[in-house]
mmCIF file of C-alpha atoms in Angstrom:
data_model
loop_
_atom_site.group_PDB
_atom_site.id
_atom_site.type_symbol
_atom_site.label_atom_id
_atom_site.label_comp_id
_atom_site.label_asym_id
_atom_site.label_seq_id
_atom_site.Cartn_x
_atom_site.Cartn_y
_atom_site.Cartn_z
ATOM 1 C CA UNK A 1 -7.342 -17.228 -0.746
ATOM 2 C CA UNK A 2 -3.644 -19.541 0.197
ATOM 3 C CA UNK A 3 -0.829 -17.491 -1.181
ATOM 4 C CA UNK A 4 2.478 -18.356 -3.769
ATOM 5 C CA UNK A 5 4.222 -21.128 -1.434
ATOM 6 C CA UNK A 6 7.770 -22.603 -2.668
ATOM 7 C CA UNK A 7 9.695 -25.554 -1.671
ATOM 8 C CA UNK A 8 11.923 -25.960 0.175
ATOM 9 C CA UNK A 9 13.366 -22.564 1.121
ATOM 10 C CA UNK A 10 17.077 -23.740 1.277
ATOM 11 C CA UNK A 11 18.839 -25.810 -1.133
ATOM 12 C CA UNK A 12 23.062 -26.443 -1.777
ATOM 13 C CA UNK A 13 23.788 -28.479 -4.690
ATOM 14 C CA UNK A 14 28.127 -29.101 -5.743
ATOM 15 C CA UNK A 15 28.210 -28.032 -9.591
ATOM 16 C CA UNK A 16 27.336 -29.539 -12.620
ATOM 17 C CA UNK A 17 24.291 -31.309 -10.785
ATOM 18 C CA UNK A 18 20.683 -30.493 -11.777
ATOM 19 C CA UNK A 19 17.791 -29.352 -9.385
ATOM 20 C CA UNK A 20 14.449 -28.539 -9.532
ATOM 21 C CA UNK A 21 12.331 -26.171 -6.983
ATOM 22 C CA UNK A 22 8.580 -26.169 -6.979
ATOM 23 C CA UNK A 23 6.292 -23.376 -7.141
ATOM 24 C CA UNK A 24 2.491 -23.425 -6.255
ATOM 25 C CA UNK A 25 0.426 -20.240 -7.678
ATOM 26 C CA UNK A 26 -2.474 -18.323 -5.888
ATOM 27 C CA UNK A 27 -5.406 -19.455 -6.171
ATOM 28 C CA UNK A 28 -6.888 -18.665 -9.085
ATOM 29 C CA UNK A 29 -3.727 -17.388 -10.537
ATOM 30 C CA UNK A 30 -3.330 -19.230 -14.337
ATOM 31 C CA UNK A 31 -0.241 -17.377 -14.837
ATOM 32 C CA UNK A 32 3.760 -17.981 -13.787
ATOM 33 C CA UNK A 33 7.072 -16.624 -13.508
ATOM 34 C CA UNK A 34 10.203 -17.221 -12.058
ATOM 35 C CA UNK A 35 12.980 -14.992 -11.787
ATOM 36 C CA UNK A 36 16.527 -15.198 -9.913
ATOM 37 C CA UNK A 37 17.860 -12.650 -7.539
ATOM 38 C CA UNK A 38 21.557 -12.209 -7.456
ATOM 39 C CA UNK A 39 22.980 -10.508 -3.870
ATOM 40 C CA UNK A 40 22.935 -7.190 -4.087
ATOM 41 C CA UNK A 41 20.848 -7.308 -7.308
ATOM 42 C CA UNK A 42 16.750 -6.386 -8.165
ATOM 43 C CA UNK A 43 14.891 -10.378 -9.518
ATOM 44 C CA UNK A 44 15.846 -11.179 -12.958
ATOM 45 C CA UNK A 45 13.316 -12.878 -14.689
ATOM 46 C CA UNK A 46 13.667 -16.029 -16.485
ATOM 47 C CA UNK A 47 10.496 -16.446 -18.294
ATOM 48 C CA UNK A 48 6.863 -17.313 -17.977
ATOM 49 C CA UNK A 49 4.282 -19.889 -18.324
ATOM 50 C CA UNK A 50 0.160 -19.387 -19.446
ATOM 51 C CA UNK A 51 -1.833 -22.058 -19.478
ATOM 52 C CA UNK A 52 0.995 -24.652 -19.088
ATOM 53 C CA UNK A 53 2.657 -23.241 -22.002
ATOM 54 C CA UNK A 54 5.865 -20.782 -22.014
ATOM 55 C CA UNK A 55 5.202 -17.689 -23.689
ATOM 56 C CA UNK A 56 8.138 -15.288 -22.333
ATOM 57 C CA UNK A 57 11.881 -15.986 -21.590
ATOM 58 C CA UNK A 58 14.663 -13.768 -20.182
ATOM 59 C CA UNK A 59 18.022 -13.644 -20.998
ATOM 60 C CA UNK A 60 18.912 -16.798 -19.085
ATOM 61 C CA UNK A 61 20.601 -20.709 -21.065
ATOM 62 C CA UNK A 62 18.346 -23.183 -22.395
ATOM 63 C CA UNK A 63 19.452 -24.924 -19.496
ATOM 64 C CA UNK A 64 17.405 -22.827 -17.125
ATOM 65 C CA UNK A 65 13.858 -24.906 -18.154
ATOM 66 C CA UNK A 66 10.702 -24.394 -16.603
ATOM 67 C CA UNK A 67 7.221 -27.138 -16.364
ATOM 68 C CA UNK A 68 3.670 -25.549 -15.294
ATOM 69 C CA UNK A 69 0.896 -28.067 -14.482
ATOM 70 C CA UNK A 70 -2.818 -28.570 -15.147
ATOM 71 C CA UNK A 71 -3.265 -27.228 -12.005
ATOM 72 C CA UNK A 72 -0.756 -24.239 -12.360
ATOM 73 C CA UNK A 73 1.677 -24.978 -10.020
ATOM 74 C CA UNK A 74 5.048 -25.416 -12.045
ATOM 75 C CA UNK A 75 8.616 -26.059 -11.733
ATOM 76 C CA UNK A 76 12.103 -24.727 -12.726
ATOM 77 C CA UNK A 77 14.450 -26.907 -13.930
ATOM 78 C CA UNK A 78 18.660 -26.165 -13.379
ATOM 79 C CA UNK A 79 20.563 -28.546 -15.605
ATOM 80 C CA UNK A 80 24.839 -28.716 -15.002
ATOM 81 C CA UNK A 81 24.723 -26.223 -12.384
ATOM 82 C CA UNK A 82 27.144 -22.852 -11.923
ATOM 83 C CA UNK A 83 28.546 -21.264 -9.395
ATOM 84 C CA UNK A 84 26.832 -17.749 -10.242
ATOM 85 C CA UNK A 85 23.372 -19.781 -9.741
ATOM 86 C CA UNK A 86 23.617 -19.474 -6.393
ATOM 87 C CA UNK A 87 20.994 -16.931 -6.224
ATOM 88 C CA UNK A 88 17.460 -16.440 -4.372
ATOM 89 C CA UNK A 89 14.555 -18.011 -6.642
ATOM 90 C CA UNK A 90 11.501 -16.353 -6.818
ATOM 91 C CA UNK A 91 7.885 -17.390 -8.334
ATOM 92 C CA UNK A 92 5.040 -15.340 -8.728
ATOM 93 C CA UNK A 93 1.934 -15.540 -10.000
ATOM 94 C CA UNK A 94 -0.255 -13.523 -11.494
ATOM 95 C CA UNK A 95 -4.408 -14.040 -12.541
ATOM 96 C CA UNK A 96 -3.749 -14.169 -15.934
ATOM 97 C CA UNK A 97 -1.647 -13.227 -18.931
ATOM 98 C CA UNK A 98 -0.444 -10.243 -20.155
ATOM 99 C CA UNK A 99 -0.807 -8.942 -16.567
ATOM 100 C CA UNK A 100 2.461 -6.460 -14.511
ATOM 101 C CA UNK A 101 0.184 -7.413 -10.681
ATOM 102 C CA UNK A 102 2.370 -10.200 -9.630
ATOM 103 C CA UNK A 103 2.810 -12.236 -5.934
ATOM 104 C CA UNK A 104 5.189 -13.200 -5.192
ATOM 105 C CA UNK A 105 6.502 -16.283 -2.453
ATOM 106 C CA UNK A 106 9.001 -16.466 -0.144
ATOM 107 C CA UNK A 107 11.826 -17.984 -2.895
ATOM 108 C CA UNK A 108 14.356 -20.559 -2.565
ATOM 109 C CA UNK A 109 17.862 -19.891 -1.447
ATOM 110 C CA UNK A 110 20.034 -22.124 -4.308
ATOM 111 C CA UNK A 111 24.007 -21.959 -3.398
ATOM 112 C CA UNK A 112 26.047 -23.747 -5.944
ATOM 113 C CA UNK A 113 29.347 -25.230 -4.292
ATOM 114 C CA UNK B 1 22.391 -2.855 -19.295
ATOM 115 C CA UNK B 2 20.173 -1.803 -16.821
ATOM 116 C CA UNK B 3 17.158 -0.470 -17.214
ATOM 117 C CA UNK B 4 15.323 0.271 -14.532
ATOM 118 C CA UNK B 5 18.136 2.236 -12.083
ATOM 119 C CA UNK B 6 18.309 2.893 -8.583
ATOM 120 C CA UNK B 7 21.165 4.741 -7.484
ATOM 121 C CA UNK B 8 20.202 4.904 -3.796
ATOM 122 C CA UNK B 9 21.218 1.767 -1.838
ATOM 123 C CA UNK B 10 20.141 2.936 1.241
ATOM 124 C CA UNK B 11 18.031 5.618 2.585
ATOM 125 C CA UNK B 12 17.645 6.350 6.825
ATOM 126 C CA UNK B 13 14.997 8.497 8.268
ATOM 127 C CA UNK B 14 13.013 9.591 11.113
ATOM 128 C CA UNK B 15 9.681 8.108 11.868
ATOM 129 C CA UNK B 16 7.374 10.493 10.962
ATOM 130 C CA UNK B 17 9.241 12.344 8.233
ATOM 131 C CA UNK B 18 8.811 11.600 4.798
ATOM 132 C CA UNK B 19 10.742 9.063 3.166
ATOM 133 C CA UNK B 20 11.762 9.686 -0.705
ATOM 134 C CA UNK B 21 12.633 6.918 -2.823
ATOM 135 C CA UNK B 22 13.857 7.559 -6.904
ATOM 136 C CA UNK B 23 14.045 5.610 -9.621
ATOM 137 C CA UNK B 24 15.111 6.513 -13.030
ATOM 138 C CA UNK B 25 14.577 4.848 -16.045
ATOM 139 C CA UNK B 26 15.614 4.234 -19.365
ATOM 140 C CA UNK B 27 13.536 2.744 -21.618
ATOM 141 C CA UNK B 28 10.464 4.630 -22.908
ATOM 142 C CA UNK B 29 7.834 1.860 -23.898
ATOM 143 C CA UNK B 30 7.500 0.728 -20.690
ATOM 144 C CA UNK B 31 3.133 1.562 -19.956
ATOM 145 C CA UNK B 32 3.446 0.572 -16.078
ATOM 146 C CA UNK B 33 6.071 0.806 -13.021
ATOM 147 C CA UNK B 34 5.392 -0.123 -9.988
ATOM 148 C CA UNK B 35 6.704 -0.514 -6.553
ATOM 149 C CA UNK B 36 7.287 -3.424 -3.993
ATOM 150 C CA UNK B 37 8.608 -3.690 -0.742
ATOM 151 C CA UNK B 38 10.989 -6.581 0.839
ATOM 152 C CA UNK B 39 11.143 -7.958 4.466
ATOM 153 C CA UNK B 40 14.235 -10.661 5.147
ATOM 154 C CA UNK B 41 12.970 -13.606 4.379
ATOM 155 C CA UNK B 42 9.830 -12.799 2.407
ATOM 156 C CA UNK B 43 8.981 -13.054 -1.035
ATOM 157 C CA UNK B 44 8.604 -9.029 -2.740
ATOM 158 C CA UNK B 45 5.243 -7.844 -2.301
ATOM 159 C CA UNK B 46 3.030 -5.003 -4.024
ATOM 160 C CA UNK B 47 3.077 -1.583 -2.799
ATOM 161 C CA UNK B 48 1.244 0.444 -5.888
ATOM 162 C CA UNK B 49 1.334 1.165 -9.071
ATOM 163 C CA UNK B 50 1.393 4.224 -12.004
ATOM 164 C CA UNK B 51 0.569 4.180 -15.910
ATOM 165 C CA UNK B 52 2.301 5.362 -17.784
ATOM 166 C CA UNK B 53 -0.252 8.087 -18.791
ATOM 167 C CA UNK B 54 -0.631 8.677 -15.676
ATOM 168 C CA UNK B 55 1.941 11.654 -13.297
ATOM 169 C CA UNK B 56 0.565 10.881 -9.660
ATOM 170 C CA UNK B 57 -1.078 7.873 -8.399
ATOM 171 C CA UNK B 58 -1.590 8.448 -4.472
ATOM 172 C CA UNK B 59 -2.401 4.862 -2.014
ATOM 173 C CA UNK B 60 -3.013 5.917 1.788
ATOM 174 C CA UNK B 61 0.585 7.142 3.344
ATOM 175 C CA UNK B 62 2.613 6.233 -0.647
ATOM 176 C CA UNK B 63 2.740 8.330 -3.257
ATOM 177 C CA UNK B 64 4.016 7.519 -6.787
ATOM 178 C CA UNK B 65 5.521 10.796 -8.976
ATOM 179 C CA UNK B 66 6.149 9.648 -12.704
ATOM 180 C CA UNK B 67 7.983 12.467 -14.577
ATOM 181 C CA UNK B 68 8.173 10.571 -17.805
ATOM 182 C CA UNK B 69 10.418 13.435 -19.801
ATOM 183 C CA UNK B 70 12.968 12.779 -17.340
ATOM 184 C CA UNK B 71 12.342 9.268 -17.072
ATOM 185 C CA UNK B 72 12.245 9.317 -13.692
ATOM 186 C CA UNK B 73 9.872 8.159 -11.152
ATOM 187 C CA UNK B 74 9.749 8.588 -6.729
ATOM 188 C CA UNK B 75 8.130 7.170 -3.991
ATOM 189 C CA UNK B 76 6.999 8.930 -1.394
ATOM 190 C CA UNK B 77 6.037 8.005 2.402
ATOM 191 C CA UNK B 78 4.639 10.390 4.697
ATOM 192 C CA UNK B 79 4.741 10.165 7.337
ATOM 193 C CA UNK B 80 7.196 7.181 7.204
ATOM 194 C CA UNK B 81 6.592 4.546 10.283
ATOM 195 C CA UNK B 82 9.310 2.069 11.420
ATOM 196 C CA UNK B 83 7.071 -0.694 10.287
ATOM 197 C CA UNK B 84 7.890 0.707 6.559
ATOM 198 C CA UNK B 85 11.516 -0.364 7.027
ATOM 199 C CA UNK B 86 11.910 -2.677 3.955
ATOM 200 C CA UNK B 87 14.118 -3.085 0.410
ATOM 201 C CA UNK B 88 12.310 -1.154 -1.713
ATOM 202 C CA UNK B 89 12.596 -2.231 -5.093
ATOM 203 C CA UNK B 90 11.364 -0.229 -8.383
ATOM 204 C CA UNK B 91 10.005 -1.539 -11.413
ATOM 205 C CA UNK B 92 9.035 -1.845 -14.894
ATOM 206 C CA UNK B 93 6.678 -3.056 -17.174
ATOM 207 C CA UNK B 94 6.447 -3.337 -20.952
ATOM 208 C CA UNK B 95 4.092 -5.545 -23.201
ATOM 209 C CA UNK B 96 6.652 -7.809 -25.346
ATOM 210 C CA UNK B 97 6.061 -9.740 -28.876
ATOM 211 C CA UNK B 98 5.060 -12.887 -26.425
ATOM 212 C CA UNK B 99 1.874 -10.895 -24.929
ATOM 213 C CA UNK B 100 3.334 -11.486 -22.347
ATOM 214 C CA UNK B 101 4.485 -7.999 -19.904
ATOM 215 C CA UNK B 102 7.956 -8.023 -18.581
ATOM 216 C CA UNK B 103 8.782 -6.872 -15.950
ATOM 217 C CA UNK B 104 12.154 -5.123 -15.166
ATOM 218 C CA UNK B 105 13.688 -4.554 -11.971
ATOM 219 C CA UNK B 106 15.988 -2.364 -10.603
ATOM 220 C CA UNK B 107 18.462 -3.191 -7.067
ATOM 221 C CA UNK B 108 16.625 -1.680 -4.483
ATOM 222 C CA UNK B 109 16.879 0.555 -1.576
ATOM 223 C CA UNK B 110 17.333 -0.323 1.439
ATOM 224 C CA UNK B 111 15.537 2.120 3.980
ATOM 225 C CA UNK B 112 15.341 1.784 7.311
ATOM 226 C CA UNK B 113 12.885 4.882 9.591
ATOM 227 C CA UNK B 114 14.464 4.911 13.243
ATOM 228 C CA UNK B 115 11.918 6.127 15.735
#
């Protein structure tokens, strides 16, 4: 059984650019949630995808968008990057929705300069 | 609006002693409470949970206590081991109108267990 994987590990982008982060969910899991963890903060919920549909969203602007594919892997896209978008982006998968039991990947560290 | 609060940014404990990590919350609608452990360069790992209808849950060396009237929960680790040194996140979950469980995290407490 493979765990949650994320790519890339690290990324440096310039303000105004666009970025795509990728996540492969744990085998058998059909729900993926994305979190942003700024330095010194806890993870903050961005949105959740269940069976390829967004079924929940936190307090993040529309320039944060996502996709889930038929194999339940997922992408997080951020447009018009701002300096405050610099953070660790965590992906978590669940066996189903609703579920509070989540399994996290190691994260992607995004730096916006 | 920080609905889950961990007021102690760090805690140092001697090996073999008890570690007590505390967490307060404001939303009375939370139905599950969770603790996650995070090592550097890894994602958070689920440790233990408790339903809002319980007041205690135990799993080996880890026990979580919930005091609903005080909106307070705590994680006890007995005995503490050096491998327990990590950042511990308190989290709380609520069923949202969209039919999903929204999980809210605290900012974490860094535990150092001294050999």
